[in-house]
Short mmCIF file of N, CA, C and O in Angstrom, two decimals:
data_model
loop_
_atom_site.label_atom_id
_atom_site.label_comp_id
_atom_site.label_asym_id
_atom_site.label_seq_id
_atom_site.Cartn_x
_atom_site.Cartn_y
_atom_site.Cartn_z
N MET K 1 44.34 -7.66 105.91
CA MET K 1 43.67 -7.30 106.89
C MET K 1 42.18 -6.85 106.62
O MET K 1 41.81 -6.41 105.48
N HIS K 2 41.20 -7.01 107.42
CA HIS K 2 39.91 -6.78 107.53
C HIS K 2 39.54 -5.51 108.14
O HIS K 2 39.97 -5.30 109.19
N ILE K 3 38.46 -5.02 107.66
CA ILE K 3 37.72 -3.71 108.48
C ILE K 3 36.38 -4.03 108.58
O ILE K 3 35.68 -4.36 107.65
N THR K 4 36.22 -4.10 109.71
CA THR K 4 34.46 -3.82 110.12
C THR K 4 33.83 -2.81 110.19
O THR K 4 34.41 -1.98 111.42
N PRO K 5 33.09 -2.22 109.72
CA PRO K 5 32.30 -1.07 110.03
C PRO K 5 31.60 -0.83 111.45
O PRO K 5 31.49 -1.70 111.78
N ASN K 6 31.60 0.28 111.81
CA ASN K 6 31.22 0.53 113.23
C ASN K 6 29.71 0.33 113.30
O ASN K 6 29.24 0.06 114.40
N LYS K 7 29.11 0.83 112.46
CA LYS K 7 27.28 0.82 112.42
C LYS K 7 26.92 0.06 111.62
O LYS K 7 26.92 0.21 110.26
N ILE K 8 26.27 -1.08 111.64
CA ILE K 8 25.67 -2.11 110.89
C ILE K 8 24.17 -2.04 111.61
O ILE K 8 23.80 -2.79 112.48
N ILE K 9 23.45 -1.54 110.64
CA ILE K 9 21.98 -1.20 110.85
C ILE K 9 21.10 -2.83 110.37
O ILE K 9 20.35 -3.32 110.99
N PHE K 10 21.50 -3.23 109.42
CA PHE K 10 20.74 -4.48 109.14
C PHE K 10 21.72 -5.74 108.93
O PHE K 10 22.27 -5.91 107.72
N PRO K 11 22.11 -6.34 109.55
CA PRO K 11 22.97 -7.32 109.91
C PRO K 11 22.74 -8.36 108.92
O PRO K 11 23.61 -9.22 108.51
N SER K 12 21.35 -8.75 108.61
CA SER K 12 20.94 -9.85 107.86
C SER K 12 21.59 -9.46 106.45
O SER K 12 21.92 -10.73 105.42
N LEU K 13 22.18 -8.63 105.72
CA LEU K 13 22.60 -8.00 104.58
C LEU K 13 23.96 -8.20 104.49
O LEU K 13 24.45 -8.09 103.42
N ILE K 14 24.67 -8.36 105.50
CA ILE K 14 26.01 -8.07 105.77
C ILE K 14 27.00 -9.63 105.34
O ILE K 14 26.57 -10.67 105.60
N LYS K 15 27.84 -9.61 104.28
CA LYS K 15 28.86 -10.60 104.01
C LYS K 15 30.30 -9.79 103.76
O LYS K 15 30.34 -8.80 103.52
N ARG K 16 30.91 -10.80 104.16
CA ARG K 16 32.31 -10.22 104.09
C ARG K 16 32.66 -10.47 102.75
O ARG K 16 32.85 -11.43 102.15
N ILE K 17 33.45 -9.40 102.14
CA ILE K 17 33.64 -9.39 100.72
C ILE K 17 35.37 -9.01 100.62
O ILE K 17 35.94 -7.95 101.43
N LYS K 18 35.88 -9.49 99.78
CA LYS K 18 37.51 -9.45 99.58
C LYS K 18 37.24 -7.91 98.64
O LYS K 18 36.48 -7.65 97.75
N VAL K 19 38.20 -6.66 99.22
CA VAL K 19 38.02 -5.64 98.43
C VAL K 19 38.28 -5.86 96.96
O VAL K 19 37.87 -4.92 96.20
N SER K 20 39.09 -6.49 96.64
CA SER K 20 39.77 -6.67 95.17
C SER K 20 38.42 -7.17 94.26
O SER K 20 38.67 -6.95 93.05
N ASP K 21 37.47 -7.84 95.01
CA ASP K 21 36.47 -8.21 94.20
C ASP K 21 35.46 -7.14 93.94
O ASP K 21 34.62 -7.21 93.15
N ILE K 22 35.75 -6.24 94.60
CA ILE K 22 34.51 -4.88 94.41
C ILE K 22 34.74 -4.09 93.38
O ILE K 22 35.93 -3.85 92.95
N GLU K 23 33.53 -3.93 92.38
CA GLU K 23 33.75 -3.17 91.07
C GLU K 23 33.05 -1.83 91.18
O GLU K 23 31.83 -1.52 91.22
N PRO K 24 33.75 -0.73 91.16
CA PRO K 24 33.30 0.68 91.56
C PRO K 24 32.56 0.87 90.24
O PRO K 24 33.15 0.84 89.09
N GLN K 25 31.82 1.71 90.41
CA GLN K 25 31.09 2.36 89.21
C GLN K 25 31.16 3.60 88.85
O GLN K 25 30.33 4.31 88.35
N GLN K 26 32.03 4.37 89.47
CA GLN K 26 32.22 5.76 89.40
C GLN K 26 33.49 6.02 88.97
O GLN K 26 34.64 5.08 89.33
N SER K 27 33.75 7.12 88.01
CA SER K 27 35.17 7.17 87.72
C SER K 27 35.89 8.58 88.12
O SER K 27 36.98 8.95 88.07
N ILE K 28 34.94 9.57 88.50
CA ILE K 28 35.39 10.97 89.32
C ILE K 28 35.09 10.96 90.60
O ILE K 28 34.12 10.52 91.34
N TYR K 29 36.28 11.22 91.19
CA TYR K 29 36.42 11.51 92.81
C TYR K 29 36.96 12.58 93.24
O TYR K 29 37.49 13.21 92.57
N ASN K 30 36.37 12.85 94.55
CA ASN K 30 37.03 14.12 95.16
C ASN K 30 38.07 13.44 96.07
O ASN K 30 38.17 12.72 97.13
N LEU K 31 39.60 13.94 95.60
CA LEU K 31 40.84 13.47 96.06
C LEU K 31 40.65 14.07 97.77
O LEU K 31 41.48 13.13 98.35
N ASP K 32 40.44 15.26 97.77
CA ASP K 32 40.42 15.64 99.26
C ASP K 32 39.65 14.85 100.15
O ASP K 32 40.06 14.73 101.36
N LEU K 33 38.47 14.65 99.68
CA LEU K 33 37.54 13.82 100.62
C LEU K 33 38.21 12.41 100.70
O LEU K 33 38.22 11.83 102.21
N ILE K 34 38.80 11.94 99.92
CA ILE K 34 39.38 10.68 100.02
C ILE K 34 40.50 10.60 100.87
O ILE K 34 40.78 9.96 101.77
N LYS K 35 41.41 11.50 100.88
CA LYS K 35 42.48 11.61 101.86
C LYS K 35 41.97 11.88 103.22
O LYS K 35 42.49 11.29 104.19
N ASN K 36 40.95 12.72 103.41
CA ASN K 36 40.18 13.01 105.00
C ASN K 36 39.97 11.78 105.28
O ASN K 36 40.05 11.52 106.48
N LEU K 37 39.08 10.93 104.55
CA LEU K 37 38.42 9.69 105.07
C LEU K 37 39.45 8.61 105.26
O LEU K 37 39.42 7.76 106.34
N LYS K 38 40.61 8.61 104.49
CA LYS K 38 41.86 7.67 104.91
C LYS K 38 42.15 7.82 106.22
O LYS K 38 42.17 7.28 107.07
N LYS K 39 42.08 9.18 106.74
CA LYS K 39 42.82 9.61 108.02
C LYS K 39 41.67 8.93 108.81
O LYS K 39 42.00 8.72 110.10
N ASP K 40 40.52 9.59 108.73
CA ASP K 40 39.43 9.29 109.70
C ASP K 40 39.07 7.89 109.71
O ASP K 40 38.96 7.31 111.06
N ILE K 41 39.07 7.26 108.90
CA ILE K 41 39.13 5.76 109.05
C ILE K 41 40.32 5.08 109.79
O ILE K 41 40.14 4.19 110.61
N LYS K 42 41.74 5.53 109.74
CA LYS K 42 42.49 5.18 110.36
C LYS K 42 42.43 5.54 111.90
O LYS K 42 42.57 4.56 112.58
N GLU K 43 41.90 6.46 112.11
CA GLU K 43 41.42 6.96 113.67
C GLU K 43 40.60 6.45 114.18
O GLU K 43 40.85 5.98 115.46
N LYS K 44 39.31 6.27 113.52
CA LYS K 44 37.97 5.85 114.21
C LYS K 44 37.56 4.81 113.82
O LYS K 44 36.45 4.18 114.20
N GLY K 45 37.86 4.15 112.48
CA GLY K 45 37.33 2.88 111.63
C GLY K 45 36.49 3.48 110.53
O GLY K 45 36.07 4.71 110.69
N MET K 46 35.92 2.66 109.97
CA MET K 46 34.64 3.14 108.94
C MET K 46 33.43 2.70 109.47
O MET K 46 33.04 2.02 110.52
N ILE K 47 32.72 4.22 109.31
CA ILE K 47 31.34 4.14 110.24
C ILE K 47 30.65 3.32 109.50
O ILE K 47 29.70 2.40 110.41
N CYS K 48 30.05 3.22 108.36
CA CYS K 48 28.90 2.42 107.79
C CYS K 48 29.40 1.40 106.72
O CYS K 48 30.55 2.07 105.97
N PRO K 49 28.80 0.43 106.36
CA PRO K 49 29.35 -0.39 105.39
C PRO K 49 29.05 -0.15 103.72
O PRO K 49 28.47 0.92 103.89
N LEU K 50 30.03 -0.45 102.85
CA LEU K 50 29.72 -0.18 101.47
C LEU K 50 28.41 -1.29 101.13
O LEU K 50 28.15 -1.89 101.94
N VAL K 51 27.96 -0.70 99.90
CA VAL K 51 26.61 -1.30 99.57
C VAL K 51 26.89 -1.91 98.00
O VAL K 51 27.58 -0.96 97.49
N ILE K 52 26.91 -3.07 97.95
CA ILE K 52 27.17 -3.70 96.54
C ILE K 52 26.16 -4.64 96.02
O ILE K 52 25.20 -4.90 96.93
N SER K 53 26.18 -5.10 94.83
CA SER K 53 25.20 -5.62 94.38
C SER K 53 25.46 -7.36 94.47
O SER K 53 26.89 -7.50 94.74
N ARG K 54 24.90 -8.26 94.21
CA ARG K 54 25.41 -9.87 94.23
C ARG K 54 26.28 -10.09 93.30
O ARG K 54 27.13 -10.98 93.61
N SER K 55 26.51 -9.08 92.19
CA SER K 55 27.76 -9.33 91.36
C SER K 55 28.62 -8.29 91.70
O SER K 55 29.85 -8.22 90.78
N PHE K 56 28.85 -8.03 92.92
CA PHE K 56 30.15 -7.19 93.47
C PHE K 56 30.07 -5.59 92.71
O PHE K 56 31.09 -5.15 93.11
N LYS K 57 29.10 -5.22 92.01
CA LYS K 57 29.01 -3.81 91.64
C LYS K 57 28.91 -2.85 92.93
O LYS K 57 28.03 -3.02 93.41
N LEU K 58 29.81 -1.86 92.98
CA LEU K 58 29.67 -0.92 94.25
C LEU K 58 28.42 -0.03 93.94
O LEU K 58 28.39 0.73 92.63
N ILE K 59 27.45 0.04 94.86
CA ILE K 59 26.40 0.88 94.78
C ILE K 59 26.49 2.21 95.58
O ILE K 59 26.07 3.06 95.16
N ASP K 60 26.75 1.86 96.69
CA ASP K 60 26.94 3.15 97.59
C ASP K 60 28.13 3.11 98.30
O ASP K 60 28.70 1.96 98.79
N GLY K 61 29.18 4.22 98.52
CA GLY K 61 30.28 4.08 99.03
C GLY K 61 31.61 4.34 98.16
O GLY K 61 32.65 3.74 98.78
N HIS K 62 31.73 4.83 97.33
CA HIS K 62 32.58 4.89 96.38
C HIS K 62 33.96 5.71 96.93
O HIS K 62 35.03 5.11 96.71
N HIS K 63 33.65 6.85 97.64
CA HIS K 63 34.93 7.34 98.25
C HIS K 63 35.35 6.61 99.53
O HIS K 63 36.62 6.34 99.43
N ARG K 64 34.48 6.03 100.21
CA ARG K 64 34.98 4.90 101.24
C ARG K 64 35.62 3.66 100.78
O ARG K 64 36.75 3.59 101.43
N PHE K 65 35.18 3.22 99.58
CA PHE K 65 35.86 2.35 98.76
C PHE K 65 37.39 2.77 98.54
O PHE K 65 38.36 2.24 98.93
N MET K 66 37.41 3.92 97.62
CA MET K 66 38.77 4.54 97.39
C MET K 66 39.72 4.49 98.54
O MET K 66 40.91 4.31 98.56
N SER K 67 39.06 4.91 99.92
CA SER K 67 39.94 4.84 101.08
C SER K 67 40.31 3.86 101.67
O SER K 67 41.42 4.02 102.43
N ILE K 68 39.72 2.80 101.46
CA ILE K 68 40.14 1.39 102.22
C ILE K 68 40.87 0.55 101.16
O ILE K 68 41.59 -0.36 101.34
N LYS K 69 40.58 0.92 99.78
CA LYS K 69 41.31 -0.12 98.76
C LYS K 69 42.68 -0.48 98.82
O LYS K 69 43.16 -1.70 98.93
N ASP K 70 43.54 0.23 99.37
CA ASP K 70 44.87 0.07 99.22
C ASP K 70 45.61 -0.32 100.80
O ASP K 70 46.63 -0.85 100.82
N SER K 71 44.62 -0.12 101.87
CA SER K 71 45.02 -0.73 103.05
C SER K 71 44.45 -2.04 103.81
O SER K 71 44.82 -2.61 104.61
N PHE K 72 43.32 -2.38 103.15
CA PHE K 72 42.54 -3.75 103.42
C PHE K 72 42.35 -4.55 102.47
O PHE K 72 41.91 -4.39 101.17
N THR K 73 42.30 -6.03 102.83
CA THR K 73 42.19 -6.86 101.85
C THR K 73 40.63 -7.23 101.98
O THR K 73 40.18 -7.71 100.89
N SER K 74 39.82 -7.18 102.90
CA SER K 74 38.35 -7.41 103.00
C SER K 74 37.66 -6.44 103.92
O SER K 74 38.21 -5.77 104.95
N THR K 75 36.21 -6.73 103.62
CA THR K 75 35.39 -5.57 104.34
C THR K 75 34.16 -6.16 104.50
O THR K 75 33.49 -6.99 103.44
N ASP K 76 33.17 -5.63 105.47
CA ASP K 76 31.72 -6.47 105.53
C ASP K 76 31.12 -5.32 104.83
O ASP K 76 31.03 -3.92 104.78
N CYS K 77 30.16 -5.87 103.85
CA CYS K 77 29.37 -5.16 102.93
C CYS K 77 27.79 -5.45 103.11
O CYS K 77 27.52 -6.80 103.25
N TYR K 78 27.03 -4.34 102.78
CA TYR K 78 25.51 -4.63 102.58
C TYR K 78 25.56 -5.26 101.20
O TYR K 78 26.06 -4.68 100.41
N VAL K 79 25.02 -6.58 101.06
CA VAL K 79 24.86 -7.00 99.64
C VAL K 79 23.34 -7.13 99.24
O VAL K 79 22.59 -7.77 100.10
N ILE K 80 23.42 -6.23 98.39
CA ILE K 80 21.61 -6.30 97.69
C ILE K 80 21.38 -7.07 96.37
O ILE K 80 22.30 -7.18 95.47
N ASP K 81 20.32 -7.70 96.29
CA ASP K 81 20.08 -8.75 95.17
C ASP K 81 19.27 -7.89 94.14
O ASP K 81 19.91 -8.28 92.80
N SER K 82 18.72 -7.13 94.12
CA SER K 82 17.89 -6.59 92.97
C SER K 82 17.46 -4.98 93.00
O SER K 82 17.60 -4.45 94.31
N GLN K 83 17.10 -4.16 92.22
CA GLN K 83 16.81 -3.01 92.20
C GLN K 83 15.52 -2.84 93.01
O GLN K 83 15.68 -1.80 93.79
N LYS K 84 14.50 -3.46 93.20
CA LYS K 84 13.52 -3.72 94.14
C LYS K 84 14.04 -3.36 95.66
O LYS K 84 13.68 -2.59 96.36
N GLU K 85 15.12 -4.48 96.06
CA GLU K 85 15.75 -4.33 97.10
C GLU K 85 16.54 -3.03 97.30
O GLU K 85 16.54 -2.75 98.50
N ILE K 86 16.99 -2.82 96.59
CA ILE K 86 18.05 -1.51 96.37
C ILE K 86 16.82 -0.19 96.98
O ILE K 86 17.22 0.65 98.02
N ASP K 87 16.10 -0.07 96.30
CA ASP K 87 15.05 0.93 96.64
C ASP K 87 14.50 0.96 98.02
O ASP K 87 14.52 1.68 98.92
N LYS K 88 14.27 -0.29 98.48
CA LYS K 88 13.81 -0.75 99.77
C LYS K 88 14.59 -0.20 100.84
O LYS K 88 14.66 0.16 101.86
N PHE K 89 15.77 -1.01 100.55
CA PHE K 89 17.05 -0.72 101.47
C PHE K 89 17.42 0.85 101.72
O PHE K 89 17.51 1.17 103.05
N PHE K 90 17.60 1.48 100.69
CA PHE K 90 17.51 2.98 100.92
C PHE K 90 16.48 3.74 101.72
O PHE K 90 16.80 4.76 102.28
N SER K 91 15.33 3.40 101.51
CA SER K 91 14.21 3.78 102.03
C SER K 91 14.24 3.61 103.48
O SER K 91 14.18 4.42 104.41
N LEU K 92 14.50 2.26 103.85
CA LEU K 92 14.61 1.98 105.23
C LEU K 92 15.92 2.77 106.11
O LEU K 92 15.85 3.18 107.26
N LEU K 93 16.84 2.99 105.14
CA LEU K 93 17.90 3.50 105.67
C LEU K 93 17.82 4.76 106.14
O LEU K 93 18.08 5.27 107.12
N ASN K 94 17.38 5.47 105.22
CA ASN K 94 16.98 6.82 105.31
C ASN K 94 16.00 7.15 106.41
O ASN K 94 16.04 8.13 107.17
N SER K 95 14.94 6.35 106.59
CA SER K 95 14.14 6.24 107.61
C SER K 95 14.85 6.06 109.01
O SER K 95 14.66 6.80 110.07
N TYR K 96 15.46 5.24 108.98
CA TYR K 96 16.42 4.73 110.06
C TYR K 96 17.23 5.93 110.62
O TYR K 96 17.07 6.45 111.91
N VAL K 97 17.76 6.64 109.59
CA VAL K 97 18.91 7.96 110.05
C VAL K 97 17.92 8.99 110.40
O VAL K 97 18.18 9.67 111.53
N TRP K 98 16.80 9.28 109.89
CA TRP K 98 15.74 10.28 110.09
C TRP K 98 15.55 9.92 111.62
O TRP K 98 15.46 10.90 112.38
N PHE K 99 15.02 8.80 111.96
CA PHE K 99 14.60 8.49 113.18
C PHE K 99 15.74 8.65 114.13
O PHE K 99 15.07 9.28 115.53
N GLU K 100 16.83 8.24 114.10
CA GLU K 100 17.84 8.16 114.99
C GLU K 100 17.93 9.57 115.26
O GLU K 100 18.34 9.98 116.37
N SER K 101 18.15 10.44 114.20
CA SER K 101 18.49 11.89 114.49
C SER K 101 17.39 12.88 115.02
O SER K 101 17.75 13.74 115.99
N LYS K 102 16.37 12.13 115.09
CA LYS K 102 15.36 12.83 116.31
C LYS K 102 15.29 12.39 117.51
O LYS K 102 14.39 12.48 118.33
N GLY K 103 15.97 11.50 117.62
CA GLY K 103 16.32 10.99 119.19
C GLY K 103 15.37 9.53 119.33
O GLY K 103 15.54 9.36 120.80
N GLY K 104 14.95 9.06 118.38
CA GLY K 104 14.58 7.57 118.62
C GLY K 104 12.93 7.74 119.29
O GLY K 104 12.50 9.21 119.40
N LEU K 105 12.61 6.69 119.53
CA LEU K 105 11.25 6.50 120.29
C LEU K 105 11.55 7.36 121.65
O LEU K 105 12.06 6.93 122.40
N ASP K 106 10.26 7.72 122.04
CA ASP K 106 9.79 8.49 123.35
C ASP K 106 8.76 7.57 124.02
O ASP K 106 7.65 7.95 124.04
N VAL K 107 9.53 6.62 124.79
CA VAL K 107 8.62 5.83 125.23
C VAL K 107 8.92 5.81 127.08
O VAL K 107 9.52 6.42 127.42
#
């Protein structure tokens, strides 16, 4: 089963990835958060994509990953090529979130 995140901001970076190919880089998790995310994802879907490297290492979204890994076979992920792209990506993402939280452009 595939899960498509509800909010994709950078569609050019999205690739469909098998969940079993993703390599988490974290070993300590908040189990209560995972439990709550599983329930929330089941009810509302996953809000934003995981972020992975070209070599399938998980960069961002470890708790979301743990919440979907047993229920879904694939998901749409942002795939980032280099450290320079990672820095640029998160800078743009933070700017977008800040901008959206302020209500967008006043035109």
